[in-house]
Amino acid sequence: MSGNITFTMIKPDAVKNGHIGAILKHINDGGFKIIAMKYSKLSAEKAGEFYAVHKERPFYGELVEFMSSGPIVAAVLQKDNAVDDFRKLIGATNPSEAETGTIRALYATSIGKNAVHGSDSDENAQIEAHFHFSNTEMFV
Ligand code: GDP
């Protein structure tokens, strides 16, 4: 499975602003197959664990608070070159730098509240997918 999956979350801002359907359409139109999906809410503890790599960054507290502030949609997506292709579909971290037509350019409101997560490597895609889903919840 390595190399052809990525993990995403539709973040609390995009859920709250009613963009779940539109973002899933971008994902489908981008040629990704949804092999796992969950509408859920992260506890502050779980959000802190998920973003532990950013623990020393000044925005860590804000990030954890935001990511546990409301429901999210977590999903595992399958496609050749999934990680890189999904990063292209979502655009740069800061929506003001994201290419026109990308999910973040369309739906993000700030560098923190940036609508979606996308794994940054094949290794992290595996770790993040298994953080949210068991093997019996993924349908390859
Ligand atoms: P990503 O891989 O594009 O999601 O970006 P990073 O891995 O660098 O950062 C993870 C997440 O932390 C981003 O998606 C943002 O939600 C958040 N973040 C990054 N930089 C900042 C910042 O300067 N301020 C705030 N508030 N949040 C940030």
PDB file of C-alpha atoms and ligand atoms in Angstrom:
ATOM      1  CA  MET A   1       0.000   0.000   0.000  1.00  0.00           C
ATOM      2  CA  SER A   2       3.025   2.286   0.571  1.00  0.00           C
ATOM      3  CA  GLY A   3       3.397   5.123  -1.923  1.00  0.00           C
ATOM      4  CA  ASN A   4      -0.197   5.290  -3.094  1.00  0.00           C
ATOM      5  CA  ILE A   5      -2.086   6.567  -0.074  1.00  0.00           C
ATOM      6  CA  THR A   6      -2.326   9.872   1.709  1.00  0.00           C
ATOM      7  CA  PHE A   7      -4.200  10.974   4.808  1.00  0.00           C
ATOM      8  CA  THR A   8      -6.409  14.052   4.966  1.00  0.00           C
ATOM      9  CA  MET A   9      -8.626  15.877   7.415  1.00  0.00           C
ATOM     10  CA  ILE A  10     -11.243  18.450   6.518  1.00  0.00           C
ATOM     11  CA  LYS A  11     -10.471  20.816   9.385  1.00  0.00           C
ATOM     12  CA  PRO A  12     -13.007  22.380  11.805  1.00  0.00           C
ATOM     13  CA  ASP A  13     -13.137  25.714   9.918  1.00  0.00           C
ATOM     14  CA  ALA A  14     -14.140  24.091   6.616  1.00  0.00           C
ATOM     15  CA  VAL A  15     -16.659  21.789   8.332  1.00  0.00           C
ATOM     16  CA  LYS A  16     -18.190  24.766  10.177  1.00  0.00           C
ATOM     17  CA  ASN A  17     -18.345  26.834   6.986  1.00  0.00           C
ATOM     18  CA  GLY A  18     -20.245  24.087   5.136  1.00  0.00           C
ATOM     19  CA  HIS A  19     -17.494  22.990   2.735  1.00  0.00           C
ATOM     20  CA  ILE A  20     -17.449  19.206   3.325  1.00  0.00           C
ATOM     21  CA  GLY A  21     -19.351  18.396   0.126  1.00  0.00           C
ATOM     22  CA  ALA A  22     -17.376  20.789  -2.072  1.00  0.00           C
ATOM     23  CA  ILE A  23     -14.033  19.519  -0.754  1.00  0.00           C
ATOM     24  CA  LEU A  24     -15.025  15.865  -1.260  1.00  0.00           C
ATOM     25  CA  LYS A  25     -15.939  16.764  -4.857  1.00  0.00           C
ATOM     26  CA  HIS A  26     -12.431  18.212  -5.398  1.00  0.00           C
ATOM     27  CA  ILE A  27     -11.016  14.968  -3.988  1.00  0.00           C
ATOM     28  CA  ASN A  28     -13.146  12.822  -6.306  1.00  0.00           C
ATOM     29  CA  ASP A  29     -12.517  15.024  -9.344  1.00  0.00           C
ATOM     30  CA  GLY A  30      -8.782  14.882  -8.561  1.00  0.00           C
ATOM     31  CA  GLY A  31      -8.880  11.129  -9.127  1.00  0.00           C
ATOM     32  CA  PHE A  32      -8.535  10.030  -5.496  1.00  0.00           C
ATOM     33  CA  LYS A  33     -10.419   6.993  -4.209  1.00  0.00           C
ATOM     34  CA  ILE A  34     -11.683   7.317  -0.630  1.00  0.00           C
ATOM     35  CA  ILE A  35     -10.678   4.078   1.116  1.00  0.00           C
ATOM     36  CA  ALA A  36     -11.569   5.202   4.674  1.00  0.00           C
ATOM     37  CA  MET A  37     -13.631   8.052   6.067  1.00  0.00           C
ATOM     38  CA  LYS A  38     -14.823   9.197   9.509  1.00  0.00           C
ATOM     39  CA  TYR A  39     -16.795  12.225  10.773  1.00  0.00           C
ATOM     40  CA  SER A  40     -15.351  12.765  14.208  1.00  0.00           C
ATOM     41  CA  LYS A  41     -14.006  15.229  16.774  1.00  0.00           C
ATOM     42  CA  LEU A  42     -10.461  15.203  18.141  1.00  0.00           C
ATOM     43  CA  SER A  43      -9.865  15.669  21.851  1.00  0.00           C
ATOM     44  CA  ALA A  44      -7.172  18.215  22.704  1.00  0.00           C
ATOM     45  CA  GLU A  45      -4.996  15.278  23.746  1.00  0.00           C
ATOM     46  CA  LYS A  46      -5.412  13.481  20.403  1.00  0.00           C
ATOM     47  CA  ALA A  47      -4.865  16.703  18.414  1.00  0.00           C
ATOM     48  CA  GLY A  48      -1.705  17.356  20.448  1.00  0.00           C
ATOM     49  CA  GLU A  49      -0.461  13.844  19.728  1.00  0.00           C
ATOM     50  CA  PHE A  50      -1.231  14.116  16.006  1.00  0.00           C
ATOM     51  CA  TYR A  51       0.696  17.413  15.715  1.00  0.00           C
ATOM     52  CA  ALA A  52       3.453  16.471  18.225  1.00  0.00           C
ATOM     53  CA  VAL A  53       6.107  17.183  15.583  1.00  0.00           C
ATOM     54  CA  HIS A  54       5.174  20.883  15.901  1.00  0.00           C
ATOM     55  CA  LYS A  55       5.392  20.928  19.712  1.00  0.00           C
ATOM     56  CA  GLU A  56       8.209  23.487  19.803  1.00  0.00           C
ATOM     57  CA  ARG A  57       6.594  25.839  17.263  1.00  0.00           C
ATOM     58  CA  PRO A  58       4.993  29.056  18.578  1.00  0.00           C
ATOM     59  CA  PHE A  59       1.624  28.191  17.008  1.00  0.00           C
ATOM     60  CA  TYR A  60       1.362  24.688  18.568  1.00  0.00           C
ATOM     61  CA  GLY A  61      -1.109  25.681  21.319  1.00  0.00           C
ATOM     62  CA  GLU A  62      -3.306  27.566  18.854  1.00  0.00           C
ATOM     63  CA  LEU A  63      -3.167  24.624  16.427  1.00  0.00           C
ATOM     64  CA  VAL A  64      -4.201  22.077  19.056  1.00  0.00           C
ATOM     65  CA  GLU A  65      -7.017  24.314  20.296  1.00  0.00           C
ATOM     66  CA  PHE A  66      -8.278  24.889  16.750  1.00  0.00           C
ATOM     67  CA  MET A  67      -8.093  21.233  15.688  1.00  0.00           C
ATOM     68  CA  SER A  68     -10.088  20.146  18.743  1.00  0.00           C
ATOM     69  CA  SER A  69     -12.604  23.025  18.485  1.00  0.00           C
ATOM     70  CA  GLY A  70     -15.171  21.198  16.353  1.00  0.00           C
ATOM     71  CA  PRO A  71     -15.808  18.169  14.172  1.00  0.00           C
ATOM     72  CA  ILE A  72     -13.455  17.104  11.378  1.00  0.00           C
ATOM     73  CA  VAL A  73     -13.716  14.641   8.506  1.00  0.00           C
ATOM     74  CA  ALA A  74     -10.752  12.243   8.440  1.00  0.00           C
ATOM     75  CA  ALA A  75     -10.087  10.181   5.325  1.00  0.00           C
ATOM     76  CA  VAL A  76      -7.510   7.971   3.648  1.00  0.00           C
ATOM     77  CA  LEU A  77      -7.147   8.563  -0.091  1.00  0.00           C
ATOM     78  CA  GLN A  78      -5.679   6.246  -2.691  1.00  0.00           C
ATOM     79  CA  LYS A  79      -4.074   7.245  -6.003  1.00  0.00           C
ATOM     80  CA  ASP A  80      -0.709   6.817  -7.722  1.00  0.00           C
ATOM     81  CA  ASN A  81       1.650   9.429  -6.255  1.00  0.00           C
ATOM     82  CA  ALA A  82      -1.029  10.253  -3.665  1.00  0.00           C
ATOM     83  CA  VAL A  83       1.052  12.394  -1.274  1.00  0.00           C
ATOM     84  CA  ASP A  84       2.494  14.777  -3.881  1.00  0.00           C
ATOM     85  CA  ASP A  85      -0.666  14.947  -5.992  1.00  0.00           C
ATOM     86  CA  PHE A  86      -2.798  15.748  -2.951  1.00  0.00           C
ATOM     87  CA  ARG A  87      -0.374  18.463  -1.790  1.00  0.00           C
ATOM     88  CA  LYS A  88      -0.807  20.016  -5.266  1.00  0.00           C
ATOM     89  CA  LEU A  89      -4.610  19.786  -4.994  1.00  0.00           C
ATOM     90  CA  ILE A  90      -4.673  21.505  -1.576  1.00  0.00           C
ATOM     91  CA  GLY A  91      -2.072  24.226  -2.251  1.00  0.00           C
ATOM     92  CA  ALA A  92       0.379  26.035   0.049  1.00  0.00           C
ATOM     93  CA  THR A  93      -0.048  26.108   3.853  1.00  0.00           C
ATOM     94  CA  ASN A  94      -0.822  29.830   3.746  1.00  0.00           C
ATOM     95  CA  PRO A  95      -3.937  30.366   1.592  1.00  0.00           C
ATOM     96  CA  SER A  96      -2.621  33.732   0.410  1.00  0.00           C
ATOM     97  CA  GLU A  97       0.243  31.800  -1.243  1.00  0.00           C
ATOM     98  CA  ALA A  98      -1.894  28.891  -2.477  1.00  0.00           C
ATOM     99  CA  GLU A  99      -2.316  28.535  -6.227  1.00  0.00           C
ATOM    100  CA  THR A 100      -5.693  29.619  -7.663  1.00  0.00           C
ATOM    101  CA  GLY A 101      -8.227  26.799  -7.726  1.00  0.00           C
ATOM    102  CA  THR A 102      -6.580  24.788  -4.953  1.00  0.00           C
ATOM    103  CA  ILE A 103      -8.688  23.711  -1.958  1.00  0.00           C
ATOM    104  CA  ARG A 104      -6.873  26.066   0.415  1.00  0.00           C
ATOM    105  CA  ALA A 105      -7.114  29.017  -2.008  1.00  0.00           C
ATOM    106  CA  LEU A 106     -10.854  28.406  -2.230  1.00  0.00           C
ATOM    107  CA  TYR A 107     -11.821  27.483   1.338  1.00  0.00           C
ATOM    108  CA  ALA A 108      -9.080  28.425   3.846  1.00  0.00           C
ATOM    109  CA  THR A 109      -9.364  31.629   5.853  1.00  0.00           C
ATOM    110  CA  SER A 110      -5.841  31.903   7.350  1.00  0.00           C
ATOM    111  CA  ILE A 111      -2.519  30.058   7.688  1.00  0.00           C
ATOM    112  CA  GLY A 112      -3.880  28.294  10.785  1.00  0.00           C
ATOM    113  CA  LYS A 113      -7.470  27.773   9.692  1.00  0.00           C
ATOM    114  CA  ASN A 114      -6.469  26.343   6.350  1.00  0.00           C
ATOM    115  CA  ALA A 115      -9.357  23.980   5.575  1.00  0.00           C
ATOM    116  CA  VAL A 116      -7.501  20.699   5.034  1.00  0.00           C
ATOM    117  CA  HIS A 117      -4.584  18.569   6.144  1.00  0.00           C
ATOM    118  CA  GLY A 118      -2.498  16.517   3.723  1.00  0.00           C
ATOM    119  CA  SER A 119       0.347  14.133   4.653  1.00  0.00           C
ATOM    120  CA  ASP A 120       3.836  15.365   3.714  1.00  0.00           C
ATOM    121  CA  SER A 121       5.499  11.964   3.057  1.00  0.00           C
ATOM    122  CA  ASP A 122       4.616   8.330   2.359  1.00  0.00           C
ATOM    123  CA  GLU A 123       5.915   7.390   5.798  1.00  0.00           C
ATOM    124  CA  ASN A 124       3.718   9.975   7.534  1.00  0.00           C
ATOM    125  CA  ALA A 125       0.720   8.976   5.389  1.00  0.00           C
ATOM    126  CA  GLN A 126       0.966   5.452   6.813  1.00  0.00           C
ATOM    127  CA  ILE A 127       1.444   6.694  10.384  1.00  0.00           C
ATOM    128  CA  GLU A 128      -1.428   9.210  10.132  1.00  0.00           C
ATOM    129  CA  ALA A 129      -3.821   6.747   8.440  1.00  0.00           C
ATOM    130  CA  HIS A 130      -3.218   4.221  11.231  1.00  0.00           C
ATOM    131  CA  PHE A 131      -3.542   6.944  13.884  1.00  0.00           C
ATOM    132  CA  HIS A 132      -7.193   7.396  12.838  1.00  0.00           C
ATOM    133  CA  PHE A 133      -8.223   4.058  11.315  1.00  0.00           C
ATOM    134  CA  SER A 134      -7.773   0.370  12.062  1.00  0.00           C
ATOM    135  CA  ASN A 135      -7.054  -2.059   9.205  1.00  0.00           C
ATOM    136  CA  THR A 136     -10.690  -3.195   9.225  1.00  0.00           C
ATOM    137  CA  GLU A 137     -11.816   0.431   8.583  1.00  0.00           C
ATOM    138  CA  MET A 138      -9.736   0.787   5.382  1.00  0.00           C
ATOM    139  CA  PHE A 139     -11.108  -0.648   2.153  1.00  0.00           C
ATOM    140  CA  VAL A 140      -8.431  -0.993  -0.514  1.00  0.00           C
TER     141      VAL A 140
HETATM  142  P1  GDP B   1       1.044  21.770   6.121  1.00  0.00           P
HETATM  143  O1  GDP B   1       1.882  20.519   5.924  1.00  0.00           O
HETATM  144  O2  GDP B   1       0.856  22.553   4.848  1.00  0.00           O
HETATM  145  O3  GDP B   1      -0.278  21.484   6.812  1.00  0.00           O
HETATM  146  O4  GDP B   1       1.865  22.760   7.077  1.00  0.00           O
HETATM  147  P2  GDP B   1       2.792  22.502   8.355  1.00  0.00           P
HETATM  148  O5  GDP B   1       3.101  21.039   8.518  1.00  0.00           O
HETATM  149  O6  GDP B   1       3.930  23.455   8.269  1.00  0.00           O
HETATM  150  O7  GDP B   1       1.872  22.989   9.571  1.00  0.00           O
HETATM  151  C1  GDP B   1       0.839  22.177  10.081  1.00  0.00           C
HETATM  152  C2  GDP B   1      -0.372  23.024  10.347  1.00  0.00           C
HETATM  153  O8  GDP B   1      -0.054  23.964  11.385  1.00  0.00           O
HETATM  154  C3  GDP B   1      -0.830  23.907   9.179  1.00  0.00           C
HETATM  155  O9  GDP B   1      -1.620  23.221   8.256  1.00  0.00           O
HETATM  156  C4  GDP B   1      -1.591  25.015   9.899  1.00  0.00           C
HETATM  157  O10 GDP B   1      -2.909  24.590  10.264  1.00  0.00           O
HETATM  158  C5  GDP B   1      -0.772  25.173  11.163  1.00  0.00           C
HETATM  159  N1  GDP B   1       0.194  26.281  11.018  1.00  0.00           N
HETATM  160  C6  GDP B   1       1.345  26.307  10.284  1.00  0.00           C
HETATM  161  N2  GDP B   1       1.969  27.491  10.382  1.00  0.00           N
HETATM  162  C7  GDP B   1       1.202  28.244  11.218  1.00  0.00           C
HETATM  163  C8  GDP B   1       1.298  29.581  11.723  1.00  0.00           C
HETATM  164  O11 GDP B   1       2.238  30.319  11.431  1.00  0.00           O
HETATM  165  N3  GDP B   1       0.297  30.001  12.559  1.00  0.00           N
HETATM  166  C9  GDP B   1      -0.750  29.200  12.921  1.00  0.00           C
HETATM  167  N4  GDP B   1      -1.695  29.669  13.736  1.00  0.00           N
HETATM  168  N5  GDP B   1      -0.887  27.928  12.452  1.00  0.00           N
HETATM  169  C10 GDP B   1       0.077  27.458  11.615  1.00  0.00           C
END
